Coordinates of C-alpha atoms and ligand atoms in Angstrom, one line a residue:
M197 CA 35.8 84.8 65.2
T198 CA 32.2 83.7 65.2
F199 CA 30.5 81.8 62.2
K200 CA 27.7 84.3 62.1
N201 CA 30.1 86.9 60.9
Y202 CA 32.0 84.3 58.6
K203 CA 33.3 86.3 55.7
Y204 CA 35.7 85.4 52.9
I205 CA 37.4 88.5 51.6
I206 CA 38.7 88.5 48.1
L207 CA 41.2 91.1 46.6
L208 CA 41.7 91.4 43.0
V209 CA 44.7 93.5 42.1
D210 CA 44.6 94.2 38.4
P211 CA 46.6 96.9 37.0
F212 CA 44.7 96.6 33.5
N213 CA 41.5 96.6 34.7
E214 CA 40.5 93.6 32.9
F215 CA 38.8 91.4 35.4
N216 CA 37.3 93.9 37.8
N217 CA 33.6 93.2 36.6
L218 CA 34.2 89.5 36.6
V219 CA 35.5 89.1 40.1
Y220 CA 33.1 91.6 41.5
N221 CA 30.0 89.9 39.8
F222 CA 30.7 86.5 40.8
F223 CA 32.1 86.9 44.3
Q224 CA 30.2 89.8 45.6
T225 CA 26.8 89.0 43.9
T226 CA 26.6 85.2 43.7
T227 CA 28.5 84.4 46.9
S228 CA 28.8 85.4 50.4
C229 CA 32.4 86.7 49.7
N230 CA 33.3 90.1 50.1
A231 CA 35.1 91.2 46.9
M232 CA 37.4 94.1 46.7
T233 CA 39.3 95.3 43.4
C234 CA 42.2 97.8 43.0
D235 CA 44.5 98.6 40.2
S236 CA 47.9 99.4 41.9
Q237 CA 50.4 97.4 44.0
N238 CA 50.5 100.3 46.4
N239 CA 46.7 100.4 47.0
A240 CA 46.8 96.5 47.4
F241 CA 49.4 96.9 50.5
Q242 CA 47.3 99.5 52.0
I243 CA 44.4 97.2 51.9
L244 CA 46.3 94.2 53.3
E245 CA 47.4 96.4 56.2
S246 CA 43.9 97.3 57.2
T247 CA 41.7 94.4 56.0
P248 CA 41.7 90.8 56.9
V249 CA 42.1 89.6 53.4
N250 CA 41.6 85.8 52.5
M251 CA 42.8 85.4 49.0
I252 CA 44.5 87.8 46.6
L253 CA 44.4 87.6 42.8
F254 CA 47.0 89.4 41.2
H255 CA 46.8 90.0 37.4
A256 CA 50.2 90.0 35.6
E257 CA 51.3 90.1 32.2
N258 CA 54.0 87.5 32.8
E259 CA 55.5 85.5 35.9
V260 CA 58.2 88.1 36.4
Q261 CA 55.9 90.8 37.0
G262 CA 53.7 88.6 39.1
I263 CA 56.7 87.2 41.2
S264 CA 57.8 90.9 42.2
F265 CA 54.4 91.4 43.7
F266 CA 54.2 88.2 45.4
E267 CA 57.7 88.6 47.0
Q268 CA 56.6 91.6 48.7
I269 CA 53.6 90.0 50.3
Q270 CA 55.5 86.9 52.0
A271 CA 54.6 88.4 55.2
Y272 CA 51.1 87.3 54.9
P273 CA 51.7 83.6 55.1
E274 CA 48.0 82.7 55.6
L275 CA 46.8 84.7 52.4
Q276 CA 45.9 82.4 49.4
K277 CA 48.0 83.7 46.7
V278 CA 46.7 83.4 43.0
M279 CA 48.2 84.7 39.7
L280 CA 46.1 85.6 37.0
I281 CA 48.6 85.4 34.1
D282 CA 48.3 86.3 30.6
K283 CA 51.5 84.5 29.2
V284 CA 54.2 82.2 31.0
L285 CA 57.5 83.0 29.7
D286 CA 59.7 80.1 31.5
K287 CA 57.6 77.4 32.7
K288 CA 60.4 75.7 34.7
L289 CA 61.0 78.9 36.7
F290 CA 57.3 79.7 37.0
F291 CA 56.8 76.3 38.5
S292 CA 59.8 76.5 40.7
W293 CA 58.4 79.6 42.3
M294 CA 55.2 78.1 42.9
N295 CA 56.9 75.1 44.7
D296 CA 58.8 77.5 46.7
G297 CA 55.4 78.7 47.9
L298 CA 55.8 82.3 46.6
F299 CA 52.1 82.0 45.4
N300 CA 49.7 79.0 45.8
K301 CA 47.5 78.8 42.5
F302 CA 47.4 80.3 39.2
L303 CA 45.1 80.8 36.1
T304 CA 46.4 81.4 32.4
K305 CA 44.6 82.9 29.7
P306 CA 42.3 82.1 28.2
F307 CA 40.2 81.0 31.0
Q308 CA 36.6 80.9 31.7
D309 CA 34.5 82.3 34.6
I310 CA 34.0 79.0 35.9
H311 CA 37.7 78.1 36.5
L312 CA 38.0 81.3 38.7
L313 CA 35.0 80.2 40.7
L314 CA 35.7 76.6 41.1
M315 CA 39.4 77.7 42.3
A316 CA 37.7 80.1 44.7
F317 CA 35.5 77.7 46.1
E318 CA 38.4 75.2 46.7
S319 CA 40.2 78.0 48.7
I320 CA 36.9 78.9 50.8
N321 CA 36.1 75.3 51.5
E322 CA 39.7 74.7 52.8
H323 CA 39.4 78.0 54.7
L324 CA 36.0 77.1 56.3
K325 CA 37.4 73.6 57.0
N326 CA 40.4 75.1 59.1
T327 CA 38.0 77.6 60.8
L328 CA 35.8 74.9 61.8
D329 CA 38.6 72.7 63.2
E330 CA 40.0 75.7 65.0
R331 CA 36.5 76.2 66.5
I332 CA 36.1 72.7 67.5
K333 CA 39.5 72.8 69.3
M334 CA 38.8 75.9 71.0
E335 CA 35.4 74.5 72.3
E336 CA 37.3 71.4 73.4
Q337 CA 39.7 73.4 75.3
F338 CA 37.1 75.4 76.8
V339 CA 35.2 72.2 78.1
H340 CA 38.7 71.0 79.4
N341 CA 39.2 74.2 81.1
E342 CA 35.8 74.2 82.9
K343 CA 36.4 70.7 84.0
M344 CA 39.7 71.4 85.4
S345 CA 38.8 74.4 87.2
T346 CA 35.9 72.6 88.8
L347 CA 38.1 69.6 89.6
G348 CA 40.7 72.1 90.9
Q349 CA 38.2 73.7 93.2
M350 CA 37.1 70.2 94.6
M351 CA 40.7 69.2 95.0
A352 CA 41.5 72.1 97.1
G353 CA 38.6 71.5 99.0
I354 CA 39.2 67.9 99.7
A355 CA 43.1 68.8 100.3
H356 CA 42.1 71.2 102.9
E357 CA 39.7 68.6 104.6
L358 CA 42.2 66.0 104.7
K359 CA 44.8 68.0 106.1
N360 CA 43.7 67.9 109.8
P361 CA 43.3 64.0 110.3
T362 CA 46.5 63.6 108.1
T363 CA 48.3 65.8 110.6
F364 CA 47.2 64.0 113.9
I365 CA 47.6 60.6 112.4
H366 CA 51.2 61.7 111.6
S367 CA 51.8 63.0 115.0
N368 CA 50.5 60.1 116.8
L369 CA 52.3 57.7 114.6
N370 CA 55.5 59.4 115.7
N371 CA 54.6 59.2 119.1
L372 CA 53.8 55.4 118.8
K373 CA 57.3 55.2 117.0
K374 CA 58.8 56.3 120.3
F375 CA 56.2 54.5 122.8
V376 CA 55.8 51.0 121.5
P377 CA 59.5 50.1 121.9
N378 CA 59.2 51.2 125.5
L379 CA 56.1 48.6 125.9
F380 CA 58.3 45.8 124.4
Q381 CA 61.1 46.7 126.8
L382 CA 58.6 46.5 129.8
I383 CA 57.7 42.8 128.5
D384 CA 61.2 42.1 128.2
R385 CA 61.7 43.1 131.9
Y386 CA 58.7 41.0 133.0
E387 CA 60.3 38.2 131.3
Q388 CA 63.3 38.4 133.2
L389 CA 61.1 37.6 136.5
D390 CA 61.1 34.1 138.2
L391 CA 57.6 33.1 137.6
P392 CA 55.5 30.2 139.1
S393 CA 55.8 27.6 136.3
E394 CA 52.0 27.3 135.7
I395 CA 51.7 30.9 135.2
A396 CA 55.0 31.1 133.1
S397 CA 53.7 28.3 130.8
E398 CA 50.2 30.0 130.4
I399 CA 51.9 33.2 129.2
D400 CA 54.2 31.2 127.0
Q401 CA 51.1 29.6 125.4
F402 CA 49.5 33.1 125.0
K403 CA 52.8 34.4 123.3
E404 CA 52.5 31.6 120.9
D405 CA 48.8 32.2 120.2
I406 CA 49.1 35.9 119.4
N407 CA 52.4 35.2 117.4
Y408 CA 54.6 37.4 120.0
A409 CA 57.8 36.9 118.4
Y410 CA 56.5 38.2 114.8
L411 CA 54.6 40.9 116.5
K412 CA 57.7 42.2 118.3
E413 CA 59.7 42.3 115.0
R414 CA 57.0 43.6 112.7
V415 CA 54.9 46.2 114.9
P416 CA 57.8 48.9 114.8
R417 CA 58.2 48.2 111.3
M418 CA 54.6 48.6 110.5
I419 CA 54.5 51.8 112.4
E420 CA 57.6 53.1 110.5
R421 CA 55.8 52.1 107.0
T422 CA 52.7 53.7 107.9
A423 CA 54.6 57.0 109.0
E424 CA 56.3 57.1 105.9
G425 CA 52.7 56.8 104.0
T426 CA 51.4 59.8 105.9
D427 CA 54.6 61.7 105.1
R428 CA 53.8 61.1 101.3
L429 CA 50.2 61.9 101.9
K430 CA 51.2 65.2 103.7
K431 CA 53.5 66.0 100.5
I432 CA 50.5 65.3 98.0
L433 CA 48.2 67.5 100.1
L434 CA 50.7 70.3 100.2
D435 CA 51.3 70.0 96.5
L436 CA 47.6 69.9 95.6
K437 CA 46.8 73.1 97.8
L438 CA 49.7 74.7 96.2
F439 CA 48.6 73.9 92.9
Y440 CA 45.1 75.0 93.1
R441 CA 45.7 77.8 95.8
K442 CA 44.4 81.2 94.6
D443 CA 47.5 83.2 96.3
A444 CA 47.4 86.8 97.0
Q445 CA 50.3 88.1 94.9
S446 CA 52.9 89.2 97.4
F447 CA 56.0 90.0 95.5
E448 CA 59.3 91.3 97.5
M449 CA 63.0 91.6 96.5
A450 CA 64.8 88.5 97.0
D451 CA 68.1 87.0 96.9
I452 CA 67.9 84.0 94.5
N453 CA 71.3 82.3 95.5
A454 CA 70.0 82.3 99.1
A455 CA 66.8 80.9 98.2
I456 CA 68.7 78.0 96.3
E457 CA 70.7 77.5 99.5
S458 CA 67.7 77.2 101.8
S459 CA 66.1 74.8 99.2
L460 CA 69.1 72.6 99.0
N461 CA 69.1 72.6 103.0
I462 CA 65.4 71.5 103.0
I463 CA 66.0 68.5 100.7
S464 CA 69.4 67.3 101.9
H465 CA 68.0 64.0 102.9
E466 CA 67.3 63.3 99.2
Y467 CA 71.2 63.8 98.1
K468 CA 73.2 63.4 101.4
D469 CA 76.1 60.9 100.7
R470 CA 75.0 59.9 97.3
I471 CA 75.0 63.1 95.2
T472 CA 77.7 65.8 94.9
I473 CA 76.0 69.3 94.7
N474 CA 78.1 71.9 92.6
K475 CA 77.1 75.5 93.2
E476 CA 78.3 77.7 90.4
F477 CA 76.6 81.0 91.8
G478 CA 77.4 84.0 89.9
Y479 CA 76.6 87.5 91.2
L480 CA 72.7 88.3 91.3
P481 CA 70.9 91.5 91.9
E482 CA 67.7 91.0 94.3
V483 CA 65.0 89.9 92.1
E484 CA 61.2 90.9 92.5
C485 CA 59.4 87.6 93.1
N486 CA 57.2 85.7 95.4
I487 CA 60.0 83.7 97.0
T488 CA 57.8 81.2 98.8
K489 CA 56.6 80.1 95.6
I490 CA 60.1 80.4 93.9
N491 CA 61.8 78.4 96.5
Q492 CA 58.8 75.7 95.9
V493 CA 59.9 75.5 92.3
F494 CA 63.7 75.2 93.3
V495 CA 62.7 72.5 95.6
N496 CA 60.7 70.6 92.8
L497 CA 63.4 70.8 90.5
L498 CA 66.2 69.7 93.1
I499 CA 64.0 66.8 94.2
N500 CA 63.5 65.6 90.5
A501 CA 67.3 65.8 89.9
C502 CA 67.9 63.7 92.8
H503 CA 65.3 61.1 91.9
A504 CA 66.8 61.0 88.4
I505 CA 70.1 60.0 89.7
S506 CA 69.5 56.2 90.8
D507 CA 72.9 55.6 92.6
I508 CA 75.6 58.4 92.7
G509 CA 76.0 61.4 90.7
E510 CA 76.0 65.2 90.3
V511 CA 73.7 68.0 90.4
T512 CA 74.9 71.4 89.1
I513 CA 73.3 74.7 90.0
C514 CA 74.5 77.9 87.9
T515 CA 73.1 81.3 88.2
C516 CA 73.9 84.3 86.3
E517 CA 72.6 87.9 85.5
M518 CA 71.8 88.8 81.8
D519 CA 70.6 92.2 81.1
D520 CA 67.2 92.8 82.8
R521 CA 66.9 89.0 83.7
V522 CA 68.6 86.2 86.0
Q523 CA 69.0 82.7 84.7
I524 CA 69.2 79.7 86.8
D525 CA 70.3 76.2 85.4
I526 CA 69.8 73.1 87.3
S527 CA 71.5 70.0 85.7
D528 CA 71.8 66.5 86.8
T529 CA 73.6 63.5 85.8
G530 CA 70.6 61.3 85.8
C531 CA 68.7 59.1 83.7
G532 CA 67.4 61.9 81.2
M533 CA 64.3 61.8 79.3
P534 CA 63.3 60.8 75.9
E535 CA 61.3 63.3 73.8
S536 CA 58.0 61.8 74.3
V537 CA 58.3 62.3 78.1
Q538 CA 59.9 65.5 77.8
K539 CA 56.5 66.6 75.8
Q540 CA 54.4 65.7 78.8
I541 CA 56.2 66.7 82.0
F542 CA 54.5 70.1 82.4
Q543 CA 51.0 68.5 82.4
P544 CA 49.4 67.9 85.7
F545 CA 49.4 64.6 87.1
Y546 CA 52.0 63.3 84.6
T547 CA 54.4 60.9 86.4
T548 CA 56.8 58.2 85.4
K549 CA 57.6 57.5 89.1
P550 CA 56.4 54.2 90.3
G551 CA 53.5 53.6 93.0
T552 CA 53.1 56.6 95.3
L553 CA 56.6 58.1 94.6
G554 CA 55.3 60.9 92.2
S555 CA 52.4 63.2 92.3
G556 CA 53.0 64.4 88.9
L557 CA 52.3 68.0 90.1
G558 CA 55.7 69.3 90.8
L559 CA 56.6 70.6 87.1
S560 CA 53.2 71.8 86.3
I561 CA 53.1 73.8 89.5
S562 CA 56.7 75.1 88.6
N563 CA 55.7 76.1 85.4
K564 CA 52.5 77.9 86.6
V565 CA 54.8 79.8 89.2
I566 CA 57.4 81.0 86.5
K567 CA 54.7 82.0 84.2
A568 CA 53.1 84.2 86.8
H569 CA 56.6 85.9 87.3
K570 CA 56.6 86.6 83.5
G571 CA 59.5 84.1 83.3
R572 CA 60.3 81.1 81.3
I573 CA 61.0 77.4 82.3
T574 CA 62.6 75.2 79.6
V575 CA 64.1 71.7 79.5
K576 CA 67.2 69.9 77.8
S577 CA 67.5 66.2 78.2
Q578 CA 69.5 63.3 77.1
V579 CA 68.5 59.7 77.8
D580 CA 71.3 58.3 80.2
K581 CA 73.3 61.5 80.1
G582 CA 71.3 63.9 82.2
T583 CA 68.9 66.8 82.2
T584 CA 69.1 70.6 82.4
F585 CA 66.1 72.8 83.6
T586 CA 66.6 76.4 82.9
I587 CA 64.6 79.2 84.5
V588 CA 64.7 82.8 83.2
L589 CA 63.2 85.5 85.5
P590 CA 62.7 89.1 84.9
I591 CA 64.6 91.0 87.6
K592 CA 61.6 93.6 87.9
Q593 CA 58.2 92.6 87.1
S594 CA 57.4 96.2 85.7
D595 CA 60.1 96.0 83.2
I596 CA 58.4 93.3 81.2
N597 CA 55.3 93.7 79.2
Ligands
ADP84 N1 65.5 65.9 86.3 C1 64.8 64.9 85.7 N2 65.3 63.9 85.0 C2 64.6 62.9 84.4 N3 63.3 63.0 84.4 C3 62.6 64.0 85.1 C4 63.4 65.1 85.6 N4 62.5 66.0 86.4 C5 61.2 65.5 85.9 N5 61.5 64.3 85.2 C6 60.1 63.6 84.7 O1 58.9 64.4 84.9 C7 58.0 63.7 85.3 C8 57.1 64.7 86.1 O2 57.9 65.5 87.1 P1 56.9 66.1 88.4 O3 56.0 67.0 87.7 O4 57.8 66.8 89.3 O5 56.3 65.0 89.0 P2 56.9 63.9 89.9 O6 58.2 64.2 90.1 O7 55.9 63.8 91.1 O8 56.7 62.6 89.0 C9 58.7 62.7 86.4 O9 57.9 61.8 86.7 C10 60.0 62.4 85.6 O10 59.5 61.3 84.5
MG85 MG1 58.8 66.1 91.1

């Protein structure tokens, strides 16, 4: 919709041909509206089918006549519905119908042209305001999308550049974890030697100067912590790359139950000795999907479920077939989420996890993946009770429009 082509369309339905000239003269010649008139309900329905009418005026002798028409056009909720009425028989009933929204405005006889015009302008004004609001929102969304897309390209580039240095830092740290204790052991062995007292006291002094006891205790721990940091970094880079990757769409027939099993294996460190995993797998046919991405979704949801359980608890995974779809429910007995959190969880970078624990990308990636499979992901959650994520996937991509 563009403002250049903005047109407000008014349709008068007047079986008595009484207001045709008035409506036509006012709206067609003195305003930028398009006025149309017809003299039967059937014609009106035909026009509504083919024309984006904004306002409809129906001329009725009384409210009973009017309402039978308006009841039939309830399928057009955007339409401003106006009753031009000769005589109201039962005011109470008339206003109760209006309160129920069967029509929006009315004019009773005798009314002057100016009343009609004022009423129409009020509606046009409202319509223009809504149109403008919609337009502003669309523009904001457009600017936001542009920003996100530029940001996304930058992110993918940065993630790619950071991957190599992160990988060698990580592998060097793992080597250091192995080698440094050997060096300390070597020093321990030297300490068992009988050294001349002069040299021994010099070494003792040096050990004191460099705070050797502290180093011996802290260095392995420092390496350990740094390695954890690079683990985390690697994960974020992987998430980022996945999030902004423009993948080739490679769909294949895959076993979803087996995919869940392998996802559970990958993340076993998250739940071992702490969380009971219940697998309630139903029979599933093979599903046409990009199984690498679907695995990523399962991993994200399962890790989230484990994170939500602070101590001990249960994670239950149910799968079943429903007509041309499969459904996967992943439930946990964790902390749950208030509605204010639930509303935001699919947004990129939204996380409630402290420090560097969460990247806030897991669910937005998952949502993107499931949508690309023409599926649906939904959440139900209760604070302190737990959360269930439900995924519905079509079995065959071609069956879904
Ligand atoms: N199973 C769950 N139980 C409670 N909260 C959850 C659960 N899954 C996701 N969340 C909430 O959604 C947020 C976003 O999740 P996600 O996109 O995976 O990012 P991250 O896990 O990195 O924080 C989490 O920080 C958490 O607040
Ligand atoms: Mg997550």
